[in-house]
Short mmCIF file of C-alpha atoms in Angstrom, two decimals:
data_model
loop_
_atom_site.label_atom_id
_atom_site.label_comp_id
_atom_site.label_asym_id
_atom_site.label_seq_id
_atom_site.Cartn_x
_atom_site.Cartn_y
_atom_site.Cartn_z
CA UNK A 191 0.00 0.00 0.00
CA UNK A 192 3.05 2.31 -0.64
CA UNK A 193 2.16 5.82 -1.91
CA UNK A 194 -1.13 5.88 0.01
CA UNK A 195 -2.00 7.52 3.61
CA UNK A 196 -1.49 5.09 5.85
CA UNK A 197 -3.74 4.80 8.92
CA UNK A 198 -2.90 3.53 12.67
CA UNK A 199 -1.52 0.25 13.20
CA UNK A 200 -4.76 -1.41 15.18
CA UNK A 201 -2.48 -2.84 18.21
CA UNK A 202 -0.32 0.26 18.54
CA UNK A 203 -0.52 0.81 22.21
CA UNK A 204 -1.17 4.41 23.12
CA UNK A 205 0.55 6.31 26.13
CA UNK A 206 -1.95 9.03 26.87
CA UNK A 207 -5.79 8.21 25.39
CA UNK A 208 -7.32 10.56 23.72
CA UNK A 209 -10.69 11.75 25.44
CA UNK A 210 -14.24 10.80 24.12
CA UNK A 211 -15.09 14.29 23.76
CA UNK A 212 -12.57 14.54 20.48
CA UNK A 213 -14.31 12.67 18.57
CA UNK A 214 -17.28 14.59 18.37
CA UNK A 215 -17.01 17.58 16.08
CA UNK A 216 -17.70 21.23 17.82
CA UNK A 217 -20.49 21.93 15.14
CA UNK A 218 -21.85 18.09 15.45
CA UNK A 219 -25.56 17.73 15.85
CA UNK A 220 -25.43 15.70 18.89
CA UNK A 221 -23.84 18.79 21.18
CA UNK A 222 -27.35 20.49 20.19
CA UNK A 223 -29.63 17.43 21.43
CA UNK A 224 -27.55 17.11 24.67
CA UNK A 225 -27.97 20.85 25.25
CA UNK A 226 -31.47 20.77 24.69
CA UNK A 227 -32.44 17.68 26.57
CA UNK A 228 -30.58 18.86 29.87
CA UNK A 229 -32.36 22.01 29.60
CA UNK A 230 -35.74 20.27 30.29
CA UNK A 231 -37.23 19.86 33.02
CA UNK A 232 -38.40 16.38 32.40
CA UNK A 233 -40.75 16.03 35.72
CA UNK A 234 -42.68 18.49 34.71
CA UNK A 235 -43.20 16.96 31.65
CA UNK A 236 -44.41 13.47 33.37
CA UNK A 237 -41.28 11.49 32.73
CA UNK A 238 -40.10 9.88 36.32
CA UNK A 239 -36.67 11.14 37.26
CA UNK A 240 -36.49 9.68 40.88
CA UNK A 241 -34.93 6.36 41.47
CA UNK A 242 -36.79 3.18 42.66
CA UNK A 243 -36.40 2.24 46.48
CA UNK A 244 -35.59 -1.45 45.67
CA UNK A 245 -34.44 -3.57 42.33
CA UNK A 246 -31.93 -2.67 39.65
CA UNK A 247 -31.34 1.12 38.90
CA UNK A 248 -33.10 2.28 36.14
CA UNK A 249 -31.89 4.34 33.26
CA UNK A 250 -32.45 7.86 33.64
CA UNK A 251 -35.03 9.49 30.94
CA UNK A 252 -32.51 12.04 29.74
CA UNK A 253 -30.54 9.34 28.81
CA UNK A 254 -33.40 7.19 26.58
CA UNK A 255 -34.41 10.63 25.63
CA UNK A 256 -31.00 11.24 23.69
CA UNK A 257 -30.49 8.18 22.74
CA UNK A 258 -34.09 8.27 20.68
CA UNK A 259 -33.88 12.56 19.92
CA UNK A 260 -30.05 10.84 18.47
CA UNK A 261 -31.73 8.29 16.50
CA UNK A 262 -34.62 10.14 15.03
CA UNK A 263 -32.17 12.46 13.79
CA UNK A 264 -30.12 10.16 12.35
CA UNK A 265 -32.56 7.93 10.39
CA UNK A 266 -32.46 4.85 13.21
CA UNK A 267 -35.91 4.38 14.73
CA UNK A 268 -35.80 0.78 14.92
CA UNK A 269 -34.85 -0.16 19.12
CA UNK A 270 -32.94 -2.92 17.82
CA UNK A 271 -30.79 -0.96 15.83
CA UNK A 272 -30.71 1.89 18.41
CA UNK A 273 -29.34 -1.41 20.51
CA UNK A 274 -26.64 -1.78 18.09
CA UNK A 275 -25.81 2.18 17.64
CA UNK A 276 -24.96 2.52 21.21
CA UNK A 277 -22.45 -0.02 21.17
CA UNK A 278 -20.81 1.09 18.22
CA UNK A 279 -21.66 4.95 17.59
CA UNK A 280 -18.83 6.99 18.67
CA UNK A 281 -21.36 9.74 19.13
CA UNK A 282 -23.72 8.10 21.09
CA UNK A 283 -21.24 6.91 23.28
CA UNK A 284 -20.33 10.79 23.88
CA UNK A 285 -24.01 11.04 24.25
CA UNK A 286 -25.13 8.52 26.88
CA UNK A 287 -22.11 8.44 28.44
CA UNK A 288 -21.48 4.88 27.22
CA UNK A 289 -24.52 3.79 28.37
CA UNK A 290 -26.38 0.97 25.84
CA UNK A 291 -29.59 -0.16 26.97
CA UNK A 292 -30.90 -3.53 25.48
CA UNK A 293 -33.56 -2.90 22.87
CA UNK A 294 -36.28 -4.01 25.58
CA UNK A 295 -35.64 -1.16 27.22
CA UNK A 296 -35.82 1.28 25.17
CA UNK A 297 -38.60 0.04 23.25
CA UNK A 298 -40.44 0.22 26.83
CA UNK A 299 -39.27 3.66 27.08
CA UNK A 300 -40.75 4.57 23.79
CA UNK A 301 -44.19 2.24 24.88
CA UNK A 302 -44.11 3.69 28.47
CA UNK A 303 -43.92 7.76 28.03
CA UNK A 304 -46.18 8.64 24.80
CA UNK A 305 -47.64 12.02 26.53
CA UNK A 306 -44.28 13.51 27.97
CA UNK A 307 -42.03 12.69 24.49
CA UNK A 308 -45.37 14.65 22.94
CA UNK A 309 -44.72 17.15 25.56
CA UNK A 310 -40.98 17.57 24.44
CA UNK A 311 -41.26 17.80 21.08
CA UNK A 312 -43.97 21.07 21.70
CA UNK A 313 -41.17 22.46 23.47
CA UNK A 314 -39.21 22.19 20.70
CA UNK A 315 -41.42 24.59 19.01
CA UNK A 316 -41.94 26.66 22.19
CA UNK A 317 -37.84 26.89 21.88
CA UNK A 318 -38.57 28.68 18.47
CA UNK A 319 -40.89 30.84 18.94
CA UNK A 320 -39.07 32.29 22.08
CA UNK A 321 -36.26 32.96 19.45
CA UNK A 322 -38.79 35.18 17.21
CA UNK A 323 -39.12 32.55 14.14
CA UNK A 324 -43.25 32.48 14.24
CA UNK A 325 -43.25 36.46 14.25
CA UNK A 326 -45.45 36.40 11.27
CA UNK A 327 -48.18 33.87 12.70
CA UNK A 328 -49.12 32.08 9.00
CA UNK A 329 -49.16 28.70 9.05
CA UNK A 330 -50.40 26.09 6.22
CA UNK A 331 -52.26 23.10 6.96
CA UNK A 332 -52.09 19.79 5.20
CA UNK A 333 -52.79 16.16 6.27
CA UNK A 334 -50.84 13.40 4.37
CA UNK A 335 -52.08 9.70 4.70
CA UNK A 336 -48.65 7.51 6.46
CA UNK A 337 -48.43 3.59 6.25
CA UNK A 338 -49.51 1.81 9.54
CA UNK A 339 -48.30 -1.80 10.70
CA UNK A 340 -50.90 -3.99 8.82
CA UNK A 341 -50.95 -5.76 5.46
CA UNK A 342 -53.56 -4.41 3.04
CA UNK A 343 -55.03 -8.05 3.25
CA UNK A 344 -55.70 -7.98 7.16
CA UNK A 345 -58.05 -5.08 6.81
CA UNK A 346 -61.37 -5.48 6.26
CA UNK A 347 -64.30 -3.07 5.38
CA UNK A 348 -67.58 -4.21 4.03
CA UNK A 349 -67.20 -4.17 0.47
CA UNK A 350 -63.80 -6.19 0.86
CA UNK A 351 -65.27 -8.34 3.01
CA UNK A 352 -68.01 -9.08 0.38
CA UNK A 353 -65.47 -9.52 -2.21
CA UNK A 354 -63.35 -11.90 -0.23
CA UNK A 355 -66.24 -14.00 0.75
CA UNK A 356 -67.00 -13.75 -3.10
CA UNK A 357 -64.50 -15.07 -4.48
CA UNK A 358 -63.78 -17.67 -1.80
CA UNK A 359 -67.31 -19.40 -3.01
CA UNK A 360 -66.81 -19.22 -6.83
CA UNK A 361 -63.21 -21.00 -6.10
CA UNK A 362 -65.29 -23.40 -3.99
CA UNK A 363 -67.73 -23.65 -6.66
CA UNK A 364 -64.78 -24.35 -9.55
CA UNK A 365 -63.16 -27.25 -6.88
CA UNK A 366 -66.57 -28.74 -6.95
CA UNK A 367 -67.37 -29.04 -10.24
CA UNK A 368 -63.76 -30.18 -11.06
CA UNK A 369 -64.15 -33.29 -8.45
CA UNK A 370 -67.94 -34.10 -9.95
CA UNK A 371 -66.02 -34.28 -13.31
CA UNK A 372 -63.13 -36.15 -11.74
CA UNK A 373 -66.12 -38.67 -10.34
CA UNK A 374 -67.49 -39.40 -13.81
CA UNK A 375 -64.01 -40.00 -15.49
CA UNK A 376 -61.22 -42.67 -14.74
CA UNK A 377 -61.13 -42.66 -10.83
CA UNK A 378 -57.92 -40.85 -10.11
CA UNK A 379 -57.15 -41.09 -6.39
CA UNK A 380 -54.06 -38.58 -5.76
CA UNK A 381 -56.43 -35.89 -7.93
CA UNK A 382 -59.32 -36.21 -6.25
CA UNK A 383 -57.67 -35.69 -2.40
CA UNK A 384 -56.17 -32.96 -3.70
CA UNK A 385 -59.53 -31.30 -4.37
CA UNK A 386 -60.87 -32.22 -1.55
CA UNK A 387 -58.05 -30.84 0.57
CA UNK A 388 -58.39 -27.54 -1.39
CA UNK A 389 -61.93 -27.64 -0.42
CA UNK A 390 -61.01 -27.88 2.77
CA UNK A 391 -59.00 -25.16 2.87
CA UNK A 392 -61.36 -23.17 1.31
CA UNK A 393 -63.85 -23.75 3.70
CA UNK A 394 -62.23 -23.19 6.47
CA UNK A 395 -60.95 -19.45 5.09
CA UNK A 396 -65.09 -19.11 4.86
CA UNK A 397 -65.56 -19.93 8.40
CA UNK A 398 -62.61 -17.53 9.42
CA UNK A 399 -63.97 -14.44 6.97
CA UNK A 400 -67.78 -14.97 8.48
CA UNK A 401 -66.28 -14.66 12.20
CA UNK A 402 -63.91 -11.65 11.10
CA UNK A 403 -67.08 -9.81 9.24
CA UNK A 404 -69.01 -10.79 12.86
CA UNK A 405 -66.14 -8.41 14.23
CA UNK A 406 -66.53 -5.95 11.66
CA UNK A 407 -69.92 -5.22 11.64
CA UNK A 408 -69.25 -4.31 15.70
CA UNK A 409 -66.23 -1.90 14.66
CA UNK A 410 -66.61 1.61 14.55
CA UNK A 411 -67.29 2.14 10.48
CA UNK A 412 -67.54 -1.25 10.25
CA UNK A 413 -63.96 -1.56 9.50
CA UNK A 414 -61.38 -3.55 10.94
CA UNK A 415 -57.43 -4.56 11.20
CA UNK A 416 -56.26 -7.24 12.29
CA UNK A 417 -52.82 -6.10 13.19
CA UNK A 418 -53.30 -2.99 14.10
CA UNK A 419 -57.02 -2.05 15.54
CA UNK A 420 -56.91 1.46 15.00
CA UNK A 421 -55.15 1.47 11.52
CA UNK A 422 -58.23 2.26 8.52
CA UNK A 423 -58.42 2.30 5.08
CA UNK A 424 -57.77 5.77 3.21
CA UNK A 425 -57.76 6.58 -0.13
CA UNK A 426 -54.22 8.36 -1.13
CA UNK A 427 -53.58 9.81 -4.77
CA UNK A 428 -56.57 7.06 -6.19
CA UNK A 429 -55.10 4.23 -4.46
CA UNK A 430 -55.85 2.45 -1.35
CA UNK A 431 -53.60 2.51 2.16
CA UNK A 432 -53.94 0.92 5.69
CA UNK A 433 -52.66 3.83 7.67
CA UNK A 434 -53.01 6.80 9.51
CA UNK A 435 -54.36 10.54 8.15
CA UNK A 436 -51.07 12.87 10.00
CA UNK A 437 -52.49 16.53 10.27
CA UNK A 438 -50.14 19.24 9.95
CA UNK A 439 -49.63 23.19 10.60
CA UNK A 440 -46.36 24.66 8.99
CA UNK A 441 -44.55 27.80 8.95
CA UNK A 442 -44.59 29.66 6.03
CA UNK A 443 -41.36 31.36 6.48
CA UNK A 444 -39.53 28.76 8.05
CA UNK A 445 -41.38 25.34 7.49
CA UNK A 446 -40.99 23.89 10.81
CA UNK A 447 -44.34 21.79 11.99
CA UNK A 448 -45.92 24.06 14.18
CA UNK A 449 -49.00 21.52 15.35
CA UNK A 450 -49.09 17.96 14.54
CA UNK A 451 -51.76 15.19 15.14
CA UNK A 452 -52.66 11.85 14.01
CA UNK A 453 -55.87 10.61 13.21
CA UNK A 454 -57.49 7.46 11.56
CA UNK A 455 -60.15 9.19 9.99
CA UNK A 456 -59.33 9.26 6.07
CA UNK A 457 -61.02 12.76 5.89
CA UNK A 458 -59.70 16.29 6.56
CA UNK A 459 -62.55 18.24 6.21
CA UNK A 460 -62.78 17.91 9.94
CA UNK A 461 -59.52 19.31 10.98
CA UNK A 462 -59.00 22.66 9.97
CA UNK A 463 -60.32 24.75 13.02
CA UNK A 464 -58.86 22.15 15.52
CA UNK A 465 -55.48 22.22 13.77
CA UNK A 466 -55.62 26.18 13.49
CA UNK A 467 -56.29 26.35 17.00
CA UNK A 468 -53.65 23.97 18.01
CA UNK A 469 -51.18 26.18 16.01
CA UNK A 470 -52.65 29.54 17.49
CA UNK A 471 -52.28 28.21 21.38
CA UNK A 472 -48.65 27.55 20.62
CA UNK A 473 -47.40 30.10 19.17
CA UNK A 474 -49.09 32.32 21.56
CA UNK A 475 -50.80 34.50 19.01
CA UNK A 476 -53.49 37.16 19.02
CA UNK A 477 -54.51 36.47 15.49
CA UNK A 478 -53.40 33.74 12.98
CA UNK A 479 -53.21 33.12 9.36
CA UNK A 480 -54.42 29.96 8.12
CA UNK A 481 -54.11 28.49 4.19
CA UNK A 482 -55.73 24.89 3.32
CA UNK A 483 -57.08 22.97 0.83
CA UNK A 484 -60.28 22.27 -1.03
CA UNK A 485 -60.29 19.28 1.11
CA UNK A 486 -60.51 21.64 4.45
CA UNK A 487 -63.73 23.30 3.52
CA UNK A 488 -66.95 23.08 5.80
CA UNK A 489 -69.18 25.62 6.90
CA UNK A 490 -68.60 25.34 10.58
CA UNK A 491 -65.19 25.14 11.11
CA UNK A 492 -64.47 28.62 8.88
CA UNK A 493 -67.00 29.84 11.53
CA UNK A 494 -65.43 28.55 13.99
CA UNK A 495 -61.82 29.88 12.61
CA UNK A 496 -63.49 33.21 12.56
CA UNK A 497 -64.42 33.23 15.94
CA UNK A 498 -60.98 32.17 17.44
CA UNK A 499 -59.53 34.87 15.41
CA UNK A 500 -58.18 33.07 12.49
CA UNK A 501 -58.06 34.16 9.27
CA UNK A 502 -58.71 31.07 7.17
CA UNK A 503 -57.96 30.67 2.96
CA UNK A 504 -59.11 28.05 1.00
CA UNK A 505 -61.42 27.52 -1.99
CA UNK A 506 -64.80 26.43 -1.99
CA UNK A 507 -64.85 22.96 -3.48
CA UNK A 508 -67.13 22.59 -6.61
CA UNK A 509 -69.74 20.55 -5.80
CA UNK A 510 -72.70 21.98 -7.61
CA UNK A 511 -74.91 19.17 -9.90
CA UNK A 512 -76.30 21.59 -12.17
CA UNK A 513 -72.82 23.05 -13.20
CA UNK A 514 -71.71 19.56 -13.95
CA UNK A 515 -75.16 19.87 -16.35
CA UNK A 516 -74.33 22.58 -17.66
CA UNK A 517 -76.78 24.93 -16.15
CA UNK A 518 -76.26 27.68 -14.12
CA UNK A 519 -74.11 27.61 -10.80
CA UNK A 520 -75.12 29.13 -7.46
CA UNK A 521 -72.59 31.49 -7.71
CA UNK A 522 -74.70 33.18 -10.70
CA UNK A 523 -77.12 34.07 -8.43
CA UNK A 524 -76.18 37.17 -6.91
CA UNK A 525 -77.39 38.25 -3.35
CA UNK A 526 -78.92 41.61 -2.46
CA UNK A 527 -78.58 41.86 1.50
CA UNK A 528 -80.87 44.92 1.92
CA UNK A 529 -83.47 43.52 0.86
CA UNK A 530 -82.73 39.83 2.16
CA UNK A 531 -83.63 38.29 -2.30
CA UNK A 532 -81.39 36.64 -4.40
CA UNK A 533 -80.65 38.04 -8.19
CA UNK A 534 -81.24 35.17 -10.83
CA UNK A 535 -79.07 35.36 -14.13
CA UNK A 536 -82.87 36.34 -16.05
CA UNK A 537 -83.02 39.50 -13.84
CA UNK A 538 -85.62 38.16 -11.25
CA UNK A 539 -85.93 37.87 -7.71
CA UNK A 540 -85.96 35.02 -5.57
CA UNK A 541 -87.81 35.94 -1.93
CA UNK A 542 -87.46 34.04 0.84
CA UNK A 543 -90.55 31.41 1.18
CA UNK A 544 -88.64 28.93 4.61
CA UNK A 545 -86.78 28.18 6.95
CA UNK A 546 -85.77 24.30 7.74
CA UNK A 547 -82.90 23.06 9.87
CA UNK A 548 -81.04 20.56 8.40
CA UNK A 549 -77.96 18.48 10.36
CA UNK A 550 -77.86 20.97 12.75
CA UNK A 551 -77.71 23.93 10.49
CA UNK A 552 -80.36 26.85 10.14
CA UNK A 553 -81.08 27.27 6.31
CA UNK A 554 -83.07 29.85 4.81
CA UNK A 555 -84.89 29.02 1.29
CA UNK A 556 -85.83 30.92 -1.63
CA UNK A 557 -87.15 30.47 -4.75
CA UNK A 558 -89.76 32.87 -7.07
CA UNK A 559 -92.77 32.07 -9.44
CA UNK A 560 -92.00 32.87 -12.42
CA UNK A 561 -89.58 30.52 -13.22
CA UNK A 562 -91.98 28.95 -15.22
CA UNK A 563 -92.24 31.35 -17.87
CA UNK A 564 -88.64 31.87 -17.79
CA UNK A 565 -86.53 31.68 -21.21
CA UNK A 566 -83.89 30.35 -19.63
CA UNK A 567 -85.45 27.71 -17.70
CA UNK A 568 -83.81 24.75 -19.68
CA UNK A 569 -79.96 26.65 -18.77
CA UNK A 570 -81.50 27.19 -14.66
CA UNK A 571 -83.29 24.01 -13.83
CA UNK A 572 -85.08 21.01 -14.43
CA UNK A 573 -87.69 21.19 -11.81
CA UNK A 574 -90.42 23.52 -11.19
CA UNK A 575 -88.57 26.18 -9.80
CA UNK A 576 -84.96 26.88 -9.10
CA UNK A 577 -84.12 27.08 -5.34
CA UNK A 578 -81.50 28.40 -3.37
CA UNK A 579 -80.78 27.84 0.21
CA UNK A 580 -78.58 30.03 2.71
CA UNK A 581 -76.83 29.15 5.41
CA UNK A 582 -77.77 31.45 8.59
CA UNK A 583 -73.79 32.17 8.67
CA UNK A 584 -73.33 32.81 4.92
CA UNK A 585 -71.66 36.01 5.53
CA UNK A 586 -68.84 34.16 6.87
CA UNK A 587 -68.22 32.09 3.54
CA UNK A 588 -68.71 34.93 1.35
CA UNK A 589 -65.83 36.88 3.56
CA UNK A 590 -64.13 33.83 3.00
CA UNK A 591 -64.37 33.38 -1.17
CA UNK A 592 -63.36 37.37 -1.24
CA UNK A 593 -60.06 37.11 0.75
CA UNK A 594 -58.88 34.46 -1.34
CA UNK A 595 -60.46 36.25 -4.76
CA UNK A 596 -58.17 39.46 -3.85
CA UNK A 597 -55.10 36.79 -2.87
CA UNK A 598 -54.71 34.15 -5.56
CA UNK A 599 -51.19 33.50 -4.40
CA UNK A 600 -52.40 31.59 -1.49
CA UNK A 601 -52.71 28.55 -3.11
CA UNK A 602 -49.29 28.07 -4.48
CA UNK A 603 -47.70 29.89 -0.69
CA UNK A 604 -49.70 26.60 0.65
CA UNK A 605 -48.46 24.30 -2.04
CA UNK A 606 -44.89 25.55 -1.25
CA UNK A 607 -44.99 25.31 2.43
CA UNK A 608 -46.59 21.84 3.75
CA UNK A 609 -45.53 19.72 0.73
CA UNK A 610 -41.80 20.10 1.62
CA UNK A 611 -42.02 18.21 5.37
CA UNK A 612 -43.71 15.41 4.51
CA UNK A 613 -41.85 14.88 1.73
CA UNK A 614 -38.91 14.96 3.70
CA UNK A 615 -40.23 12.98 6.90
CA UNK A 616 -41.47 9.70 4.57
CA UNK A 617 -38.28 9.84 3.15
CA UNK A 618 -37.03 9.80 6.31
CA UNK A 619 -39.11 7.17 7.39
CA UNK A 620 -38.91 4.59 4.34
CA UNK A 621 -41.13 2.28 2.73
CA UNK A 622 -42.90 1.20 5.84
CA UNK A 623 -43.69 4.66 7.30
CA UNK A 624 -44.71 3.82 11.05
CA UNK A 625 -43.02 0.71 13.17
CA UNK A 626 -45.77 0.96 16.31
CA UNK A 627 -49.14 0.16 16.48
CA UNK A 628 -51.98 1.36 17.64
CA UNK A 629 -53.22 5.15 17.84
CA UNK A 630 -51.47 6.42 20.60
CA UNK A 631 -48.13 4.90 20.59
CA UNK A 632 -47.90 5.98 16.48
CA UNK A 633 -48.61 9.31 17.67
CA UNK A 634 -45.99 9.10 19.95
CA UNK A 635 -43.29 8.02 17.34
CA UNK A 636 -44.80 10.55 15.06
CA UNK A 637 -44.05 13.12 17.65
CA UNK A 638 -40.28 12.27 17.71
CA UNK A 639 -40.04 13.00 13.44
CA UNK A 640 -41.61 15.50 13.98
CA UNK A 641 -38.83 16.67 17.01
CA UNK A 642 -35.81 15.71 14.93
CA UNK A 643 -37.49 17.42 11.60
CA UNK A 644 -37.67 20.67 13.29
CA UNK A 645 -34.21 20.49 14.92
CA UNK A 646 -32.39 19.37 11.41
CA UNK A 647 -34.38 22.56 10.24
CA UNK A 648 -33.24 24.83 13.36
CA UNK A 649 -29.82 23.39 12.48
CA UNK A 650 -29.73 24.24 9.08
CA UNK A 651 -31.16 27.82 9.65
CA UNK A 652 -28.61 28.79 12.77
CA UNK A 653 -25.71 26.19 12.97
CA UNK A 654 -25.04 24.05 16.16
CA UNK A 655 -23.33 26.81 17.75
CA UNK A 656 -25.27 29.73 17.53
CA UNK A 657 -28.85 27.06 18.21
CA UNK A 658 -26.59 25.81 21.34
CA UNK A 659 -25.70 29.45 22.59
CA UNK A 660 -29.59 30.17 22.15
CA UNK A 661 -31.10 27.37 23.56
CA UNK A 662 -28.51 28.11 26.80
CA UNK A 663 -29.50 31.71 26.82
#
């Protein structure tokens, strides 16, 4: 190997050690997470920091703490390979102190303290806003649909289950009707067990699907994993996934995850006031600017938004059937609030004839006579009259549809802003997205992404010295 730099012969015998501390970089990530972590005050938080009386001394929880903040960061969130990392990782030896817990035990740690790790990684963000990064209170919300633990084949909602059971008869069916044939030719012995052992089989799937769809039918939405309970079927980009629906609020300026939350409910149009409160309480803001998607939109929550002092943007989705017809929208019909009528596209007025509730909401109807004689009946309406109902909170929605008419940029400031973290998180994460089960323990692990997402991105903004000397200050 002459002409090449040479490294150190392995049993060279060294006078004076070097310390552990050399090894680890000034500007290295790791200096940031053990700065941050001793910071906390982790009883607070509910982690338990005093010893047991009796038995084996447990490892303290800034220790697991690092070690998982460490891994996170690093792309390890297996425990067995966090195992294997302590043992090995120079860092995490500087870390821990050349501590390395067995994977048990820091699975447990994971399994044992969902709330306080959620409670950390909101102090994260606290941490940022006390350094002036949320001055301009505008988040974007998004919710992205994340793999679960649970093969697309152990989940079960009614129109699988119908399919499955399906398909399992007409096989039966095909079995049968091979082994009557097999009867009325040449006997053939080894053919005809094999049939009957398929049949077998096939009946005893049956017996297992009708006792599974016995389950199912109990199941909230009559839906049901078998591997993990609270995973459901969403649809993602026209495709199916067994997973979870991962709300998110992100800076616009910054993109670090404000508010995070999972759910299993495959919908969003649920989340945006609860996720644009959740951003609002922790940043500590007076008023808050809030950009969604189509997929947001419902009546109540923009109310809602509107009442906690959020200033919500996103467009009305198009929903109308006589658009899709051809015929005139509602949006042709223009409103005249003096006089409490509506403004048809033929120049007449619709008054207001009723007022019905309808789940929960107060609508106001109106419609006019004349619609008959209209000329422009056949473009309006197929029935006798064209109607058009108002919420009692319409005011609110029109507000709405203006701000985003006089700001068209919105869209593409949302586009820009919450597609870039979970782009980078699932490629984090890797083909199999989440590696707990059930609700609250994913939520947990999603919590600790979300932690080491954030720091990478306070990293990248300040540098580990200047975040260290803050976080210190």
């Amino acid at each position: 190997m002459s002409g090449f730099i040479q490294g150190e012969d392995r049993s060279q015998a060294t006078l004076f050690p070097e310390r552990l501390d050399d090894y680890v970089a000034e500007d290295s990530s790791v200096r940031v997470i053990d700065v941050f972590i001793d910071e906390l005050d982790l009883s607070s938080m509910g982690f338990k920091t005093q010893p047991n009386d009796t038995g084996r001394p447990a490892y303290h929880p800034t220790t697991m703490l690092k070690l998982f903040v460490y891994g996170y960061l690093n792309r390890v969130h297996s425990s067995r390979r966090l195992e294997r990392e302590a043992q090995r990782n120079v860092e995490l030896m500087w870390l821990t102190g050349r501590l390395a817990p067995d994977f048990k035990t820091i699975a447990d740690f994971r399994k044992d303290n969902g709330v306080p790790i959620r409670l950390v990684c909101r102090q994260f963000v606290i941490l940022c806003r006390n350094l002036n990064l949320f001055a301009n209170a505008f988040v974007g919300i998004d919710g992205s649909k994340f793999k679960a633990v649970n093969n697309r084949d152990r989940n079960f909602t009614r129109a699988k289950m119908k399919r499955r059971i399906a398909e399992a008869d007409a096989t039966i069916e095909h079995y049968l009707q091979q082994l009557a044939e097999a009867d009325r030719q040449e006997p053939d012995e080894d053919k005809t067990r094999s049939l009957e052992d398929k049949i077998a089989l096939l009946k005893k799937e049956m017996s297992r699907l009708k006792k599974v769809e016995a389950r199912m039918h109990k199941a909230p939405g009559q839906q049901i994993s078998l591997t993990d309970p609270d995973a459901r079927s969403m649809k993602s980009r026209g495709t199916g996934v067994v997973g979870y629906n991962v709300q998110t609020a992100v800076d616009t300026k910054h993109h670090m995850i404000v508010a995070h939350e999972v759910t299993n409910q495959g919908s969003d149009r649920r989340q945006l006031a609860n996720m644009a409160k959740q951003a609002k309480s922790v940043l500590a803001a007076e008023a808050l600017t809030a950009v969604a998607d189509r997929g947001y939109y419902r009546s109540e929550d923009i109310q809602e938004c509107e009442k906690a002092n959020i200033t919500s943007y996103l467009p009305k989705p198009q929903t109308s059937g006589n658009q899709a017809k051809g015929q005139y929208g509602r949006d042709d019909f223009r409103y005249i609030a003096e006089d409490d009528e509506y403004e048809c596209p033929a120049g007449q007025r619709l008054i207001h004839h009723q007022t019905t509730q309808e789940k929960s909401k107060t609508l106001r109807r109106y419609w006019t006579s004349v619609c008959r004689q209209c000329p422009l009946k056949v473009q309006c309406t197929s029935g006798k009259e064209r109607r058009i109902a108002r919420w009692e909170h319409e005011e609110v929605l029109e507000a709405a549809q203006a701000r985003l008419d006089r700001n068209p940029d919105m869209m593409r400031i949302r586009r820009a802003t919450v597609e870039h973290p979970f782009g980078t998180l699932k490629a984090w994460m890797g083909s199999t997205h989440f590696l707990t089960r059930t609700l609250d323990r994913v939520s947990t692990e999603m919590s600790l992404h979300v932690l080491a997402y954030n720091m990478k991105r306070m990293i990248n903004i300040f540098g580990p010295k200047t975040l260290i000397e803050a976080i210190g200050a």
